Short mmCIF file of C-alpha atoms in Angstrom, two decimals:
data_model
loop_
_atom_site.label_atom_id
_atom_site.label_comp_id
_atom_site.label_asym_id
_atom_site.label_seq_id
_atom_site.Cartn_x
_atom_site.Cartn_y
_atom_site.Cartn_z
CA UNK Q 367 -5.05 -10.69 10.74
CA UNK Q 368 -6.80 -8.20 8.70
CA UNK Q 369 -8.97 -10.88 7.17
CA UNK Q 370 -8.28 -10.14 3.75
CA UNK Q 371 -7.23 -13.74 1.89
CA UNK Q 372 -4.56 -14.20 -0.91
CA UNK Q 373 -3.98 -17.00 -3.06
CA UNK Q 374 -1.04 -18.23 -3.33
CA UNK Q 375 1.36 -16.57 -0.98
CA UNK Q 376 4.06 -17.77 -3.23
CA UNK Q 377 4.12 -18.33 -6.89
CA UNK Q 378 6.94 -19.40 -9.35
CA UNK Q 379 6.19 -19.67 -12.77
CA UNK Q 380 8.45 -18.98 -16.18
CA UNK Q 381 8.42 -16.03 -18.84
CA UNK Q 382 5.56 -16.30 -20.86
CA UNK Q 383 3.23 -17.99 -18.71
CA UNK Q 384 0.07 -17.29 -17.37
CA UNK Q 385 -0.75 -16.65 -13.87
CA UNK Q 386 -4.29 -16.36 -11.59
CA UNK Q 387 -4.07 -14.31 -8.66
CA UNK Q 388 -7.08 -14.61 -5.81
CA UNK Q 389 -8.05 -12.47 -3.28
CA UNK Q 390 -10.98 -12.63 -0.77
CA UNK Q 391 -11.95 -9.06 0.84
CA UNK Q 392 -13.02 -9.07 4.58
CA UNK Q 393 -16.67 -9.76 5.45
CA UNK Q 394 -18.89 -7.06 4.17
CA UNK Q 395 -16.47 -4.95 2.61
CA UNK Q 396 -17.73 -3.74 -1.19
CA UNK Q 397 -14.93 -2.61 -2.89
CA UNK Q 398 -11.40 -4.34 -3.45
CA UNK Q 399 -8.05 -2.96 -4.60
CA UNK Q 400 -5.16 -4.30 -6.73
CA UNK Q 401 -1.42 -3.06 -6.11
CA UNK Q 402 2.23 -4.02 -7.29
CA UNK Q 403 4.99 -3.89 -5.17
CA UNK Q 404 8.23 -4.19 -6.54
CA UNK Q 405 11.56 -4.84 -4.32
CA UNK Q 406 11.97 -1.89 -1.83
CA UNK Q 407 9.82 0.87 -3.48
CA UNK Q 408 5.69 1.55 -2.35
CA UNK Q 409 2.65 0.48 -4.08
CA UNK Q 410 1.31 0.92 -7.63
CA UNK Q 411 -2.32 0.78 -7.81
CA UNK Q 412 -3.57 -1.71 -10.47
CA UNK Q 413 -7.31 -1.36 -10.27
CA UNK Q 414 -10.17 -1.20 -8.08
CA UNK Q 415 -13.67 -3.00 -8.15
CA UNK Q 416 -16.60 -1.90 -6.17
CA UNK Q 417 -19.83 -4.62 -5.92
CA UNK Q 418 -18.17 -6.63 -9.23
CA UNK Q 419 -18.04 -3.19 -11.12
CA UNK Q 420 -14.53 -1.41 -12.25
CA UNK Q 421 -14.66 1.87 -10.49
CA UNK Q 422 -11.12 2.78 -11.33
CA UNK Q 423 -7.97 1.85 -13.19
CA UNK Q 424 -4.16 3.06 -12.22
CA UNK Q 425 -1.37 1.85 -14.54
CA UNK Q 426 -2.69 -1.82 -15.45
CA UNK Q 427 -0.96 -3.61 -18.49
CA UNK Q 428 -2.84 -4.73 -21.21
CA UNK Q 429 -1.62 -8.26 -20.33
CA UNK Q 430 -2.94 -7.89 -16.42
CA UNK Q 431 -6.60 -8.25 -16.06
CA UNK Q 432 -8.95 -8.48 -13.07
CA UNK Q 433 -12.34 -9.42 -12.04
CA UNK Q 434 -14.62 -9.11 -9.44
CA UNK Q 435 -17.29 -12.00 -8.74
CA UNK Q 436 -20.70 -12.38 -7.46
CA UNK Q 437 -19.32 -13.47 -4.02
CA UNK Q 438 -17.33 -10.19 -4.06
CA UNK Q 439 -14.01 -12.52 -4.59
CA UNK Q 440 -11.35 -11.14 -6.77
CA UNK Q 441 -8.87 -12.63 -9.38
CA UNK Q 442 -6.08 -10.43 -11.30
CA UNK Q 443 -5.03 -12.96 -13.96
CA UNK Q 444 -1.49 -11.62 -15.41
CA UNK Q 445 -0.32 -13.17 -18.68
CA UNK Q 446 2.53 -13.48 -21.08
CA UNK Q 447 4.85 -13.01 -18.41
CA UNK Q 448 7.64 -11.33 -18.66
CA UNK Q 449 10.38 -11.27 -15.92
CA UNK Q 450 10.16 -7.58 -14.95
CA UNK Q 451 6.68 -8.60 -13.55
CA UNK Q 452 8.27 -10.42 -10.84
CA UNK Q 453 6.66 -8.34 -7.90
CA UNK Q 454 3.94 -8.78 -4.80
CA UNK Q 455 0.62 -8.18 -5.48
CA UNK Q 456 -1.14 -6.74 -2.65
CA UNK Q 457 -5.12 -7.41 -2.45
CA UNK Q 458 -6.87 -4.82 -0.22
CA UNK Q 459 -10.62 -4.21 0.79
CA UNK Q 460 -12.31 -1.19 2.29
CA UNK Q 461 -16.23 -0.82 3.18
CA UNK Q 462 -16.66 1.95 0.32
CA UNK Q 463 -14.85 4.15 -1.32
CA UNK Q 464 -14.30 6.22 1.65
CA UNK Q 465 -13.52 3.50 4.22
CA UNK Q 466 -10.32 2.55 5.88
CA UNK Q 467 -8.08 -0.21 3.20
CA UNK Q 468 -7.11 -3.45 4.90
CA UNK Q 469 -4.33 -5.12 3.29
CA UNK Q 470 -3.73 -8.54 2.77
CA UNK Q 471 -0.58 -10.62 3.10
CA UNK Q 472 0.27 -10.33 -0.71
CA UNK Q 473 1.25 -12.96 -3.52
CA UNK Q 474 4.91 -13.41 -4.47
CA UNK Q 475 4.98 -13.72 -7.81
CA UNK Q 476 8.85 -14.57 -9.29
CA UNK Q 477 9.32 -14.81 -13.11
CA UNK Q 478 12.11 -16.89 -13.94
CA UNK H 330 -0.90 12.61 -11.77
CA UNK H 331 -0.84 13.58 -8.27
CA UNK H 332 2.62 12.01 -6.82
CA UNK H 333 3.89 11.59 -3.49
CA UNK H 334 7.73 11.78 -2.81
CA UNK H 335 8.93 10.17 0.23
CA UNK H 336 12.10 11.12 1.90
CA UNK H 337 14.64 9.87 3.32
CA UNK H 338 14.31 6.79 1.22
CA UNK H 339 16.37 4.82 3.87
CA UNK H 340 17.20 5.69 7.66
CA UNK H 341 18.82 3.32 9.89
CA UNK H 342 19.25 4.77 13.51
CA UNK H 343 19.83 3.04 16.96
CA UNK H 344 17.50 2.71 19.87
CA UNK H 345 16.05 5.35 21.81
CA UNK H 346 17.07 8.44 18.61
CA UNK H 347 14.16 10.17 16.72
CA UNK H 348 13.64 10.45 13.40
CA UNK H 349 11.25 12.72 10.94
CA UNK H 350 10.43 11.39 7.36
CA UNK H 351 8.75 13.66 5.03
CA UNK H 352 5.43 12.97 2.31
CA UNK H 353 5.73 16.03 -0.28
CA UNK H 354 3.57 16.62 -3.13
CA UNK H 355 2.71 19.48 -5.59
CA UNK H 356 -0.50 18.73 -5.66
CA UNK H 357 -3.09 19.34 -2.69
CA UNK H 358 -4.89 16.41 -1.10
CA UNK H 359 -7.94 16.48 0.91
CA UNK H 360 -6.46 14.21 3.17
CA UNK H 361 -3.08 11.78 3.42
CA UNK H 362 -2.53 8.61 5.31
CA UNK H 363 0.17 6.99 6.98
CA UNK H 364 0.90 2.54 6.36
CA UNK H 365 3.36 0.87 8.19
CA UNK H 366 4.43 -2.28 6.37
CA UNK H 367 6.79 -4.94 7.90
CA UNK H 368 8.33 -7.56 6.12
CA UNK H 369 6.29 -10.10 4.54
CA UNK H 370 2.90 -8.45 5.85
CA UNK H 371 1.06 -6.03 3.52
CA UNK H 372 0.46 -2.28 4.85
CA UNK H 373 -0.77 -1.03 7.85
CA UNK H 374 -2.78 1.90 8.44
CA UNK H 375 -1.76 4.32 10.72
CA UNK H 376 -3.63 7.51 10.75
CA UNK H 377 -5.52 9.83 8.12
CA UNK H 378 -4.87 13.38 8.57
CA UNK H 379 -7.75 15.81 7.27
CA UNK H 380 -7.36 19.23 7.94
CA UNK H 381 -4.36 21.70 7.23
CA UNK H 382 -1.91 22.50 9.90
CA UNK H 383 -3.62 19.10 11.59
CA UNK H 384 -0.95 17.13 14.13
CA UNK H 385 -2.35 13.62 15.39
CA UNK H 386 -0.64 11.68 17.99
CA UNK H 387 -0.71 7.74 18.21
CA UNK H 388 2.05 7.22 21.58
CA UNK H 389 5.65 7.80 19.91
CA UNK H 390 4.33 8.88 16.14
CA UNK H 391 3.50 12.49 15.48
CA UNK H 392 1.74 12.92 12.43
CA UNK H 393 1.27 16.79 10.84
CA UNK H 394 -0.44 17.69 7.48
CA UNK H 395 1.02 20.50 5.96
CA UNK H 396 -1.23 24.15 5.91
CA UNK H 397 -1.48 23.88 2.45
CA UNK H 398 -2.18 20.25 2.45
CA UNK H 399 0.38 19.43 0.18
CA UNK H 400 3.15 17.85 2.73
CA UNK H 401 2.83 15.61 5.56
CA UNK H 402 5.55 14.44 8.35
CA UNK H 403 5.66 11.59 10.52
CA UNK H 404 8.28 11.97 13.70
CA UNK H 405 9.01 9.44 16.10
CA UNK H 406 10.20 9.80 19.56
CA UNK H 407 12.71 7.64 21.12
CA UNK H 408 12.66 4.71 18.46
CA UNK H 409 12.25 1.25 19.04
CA UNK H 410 13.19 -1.92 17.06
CA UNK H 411 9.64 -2.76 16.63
CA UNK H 412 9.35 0.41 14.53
CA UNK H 413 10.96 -1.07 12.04
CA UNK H 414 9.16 -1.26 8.47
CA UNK H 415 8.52 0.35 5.15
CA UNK H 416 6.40 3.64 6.25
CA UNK H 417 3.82 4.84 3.51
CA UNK H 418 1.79 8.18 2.69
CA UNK H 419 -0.66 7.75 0.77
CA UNK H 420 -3.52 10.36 -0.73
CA UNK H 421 -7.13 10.29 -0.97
CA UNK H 422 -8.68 8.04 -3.25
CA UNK H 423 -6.08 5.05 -2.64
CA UNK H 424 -4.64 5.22 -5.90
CA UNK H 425 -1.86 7.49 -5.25
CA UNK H 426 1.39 6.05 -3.07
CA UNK H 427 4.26 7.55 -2.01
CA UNK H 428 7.75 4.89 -2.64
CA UNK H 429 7.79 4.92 0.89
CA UNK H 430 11.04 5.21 4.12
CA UNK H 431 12.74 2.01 4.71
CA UNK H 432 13.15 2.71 8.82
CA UNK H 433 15.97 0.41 10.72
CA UNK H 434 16.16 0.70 14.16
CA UNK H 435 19.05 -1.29 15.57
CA UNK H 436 19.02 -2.10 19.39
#
C-alpha cells in the first residue's frame, strides 16, 4: 500500500461526457502528480501541483483540468470525452519536488 | 523534450535466464530511475542512479547509468516469475517517462 488514494478504481462513462477524477496523496506529502497510461505503453505526465499551486504542466488537453485543494486532495476533471481518452490515470505524491513518487492504484477510465 | 526510449519493448524468457533492457536518451539527465509496475498496481520505484558510470545492486537487479549520463541498463540475474511487470526509466523532474519493457518470465 503506498497510501496514495484514487477515486474510482473503475469508471465507465460515454463520449462526450464529463468525468471527476480524485486522488488523495500520502500523509504529509506536498506535491501531487497526474499521468496517463494508455494500453501497454509508460506514463504521460499530465500536471503537477505542489501545496494547491501548479508547478508544472506536461501535455494536458485543453478539455483535462486539475486542481489541488486546501486539504492537499486532488481532482483532474476530464471533459467532452472522446473515446481515445480511454486510459488509467495514475495519481502520485512525493514529499517535494525532489522526493521519492509513490504511485497510486490508478482510475480506469473506458469511453464507450 | 528530453525522451527516453526503452528497449526491448517486450521480452518473454523462462525461469532461471537473464535479461538486460536498455533506457537511452540524447539528452543528459542528472539522474534516472527505475519503476516496476505489475498489473493493475501503479509503478514502483526501484532505484535512482546519480552519478555517471554508477552500478547499484538491489539482490538480482543491476542497475548502471551510463558515463555520459545519457543511458541506463537494468540486468537481471537468474529471473523469476515474480519479476514479471512493465519496467520504467524515468528522468529527473518526473515528467519525463520512458514507454517502458513488458518482462514475462514463464516458470
Amino acid at each position: 500500500d503506498s497510501g496514495v488514494t484514487q477515486t474510482p478504481k473503475h469508471l465507465i462513462t460515454a463520449t462526450g461526457q464529463r468525468v471527476t477524477l480524485r486522488c488523495s496523496p500520502r500523509s504529509g506529502d506536498l506535491s501531487v502528480y497526474w499521468y496517463q497510461q494508455s494500453l501497454d505503453q509508460g506514463l504521460q505526465f499530465l500536471i503537477q501541483y505542489y501545496n494547491g499551486e501548479e508547478r508544472a504542466k506536461g501535455n494536458i488537453l485543453e478539455r483535462f483540468s486539475a486542481q489541488q485543494f486546501p486539504d492537499l486532495h486532488s481532482e483532474l476533471n476530464l471533459s467532452s470525452l472522446e473515446l481515445g481518452d480511454s486510459a488509467l490515470y495514475f495519481c502520485a505524491s512525493s514529499v517535494d519536488a525532489a522526493g521519492e513518487l509513490f504511485f497510486g492504484e490508478g482510475s480506469r477510465l473506458t469511453v464507450l | 523534450t528530453q525522451l527516453l526510449e526503452q528497449s526491448p519493448q517486450f521480452l518473454s524468457i523462462q525461469e532461471g535466464e537473464n535479461l538486460t533492457v536498455y533506457c537511452n536518451s540524447s539528452s543528459v539527465f542528472s539522474s534516472l530511475q527505475w519503476y516496476r509496475q505489475e498489473p493493475g498496481e501503479g509503478p514502483v520505484l526501484l532505484v535512482t542512479v546519480v552519478t555517471g558510470g554508477e552500478v547499484k545492486k538491489l539482490k538480482r537487479l543491476t542497475f548502471q547509468f551510463g558515463d555520459a549520463r545519457k543511458d541506463s541498463s537494468l540486468h537481471i540475474t537468474a529471473a523469476q516469475p515474480g519479476d514479471t511487470g512493465l519496467y520504467l526509466c524515468a528522468g529527473e523532474g518526473k515528467s519525463t517517462f520512458g514507454d517502458g519493457t513488458t518482462l514475462t518470465v514463464k516458470p
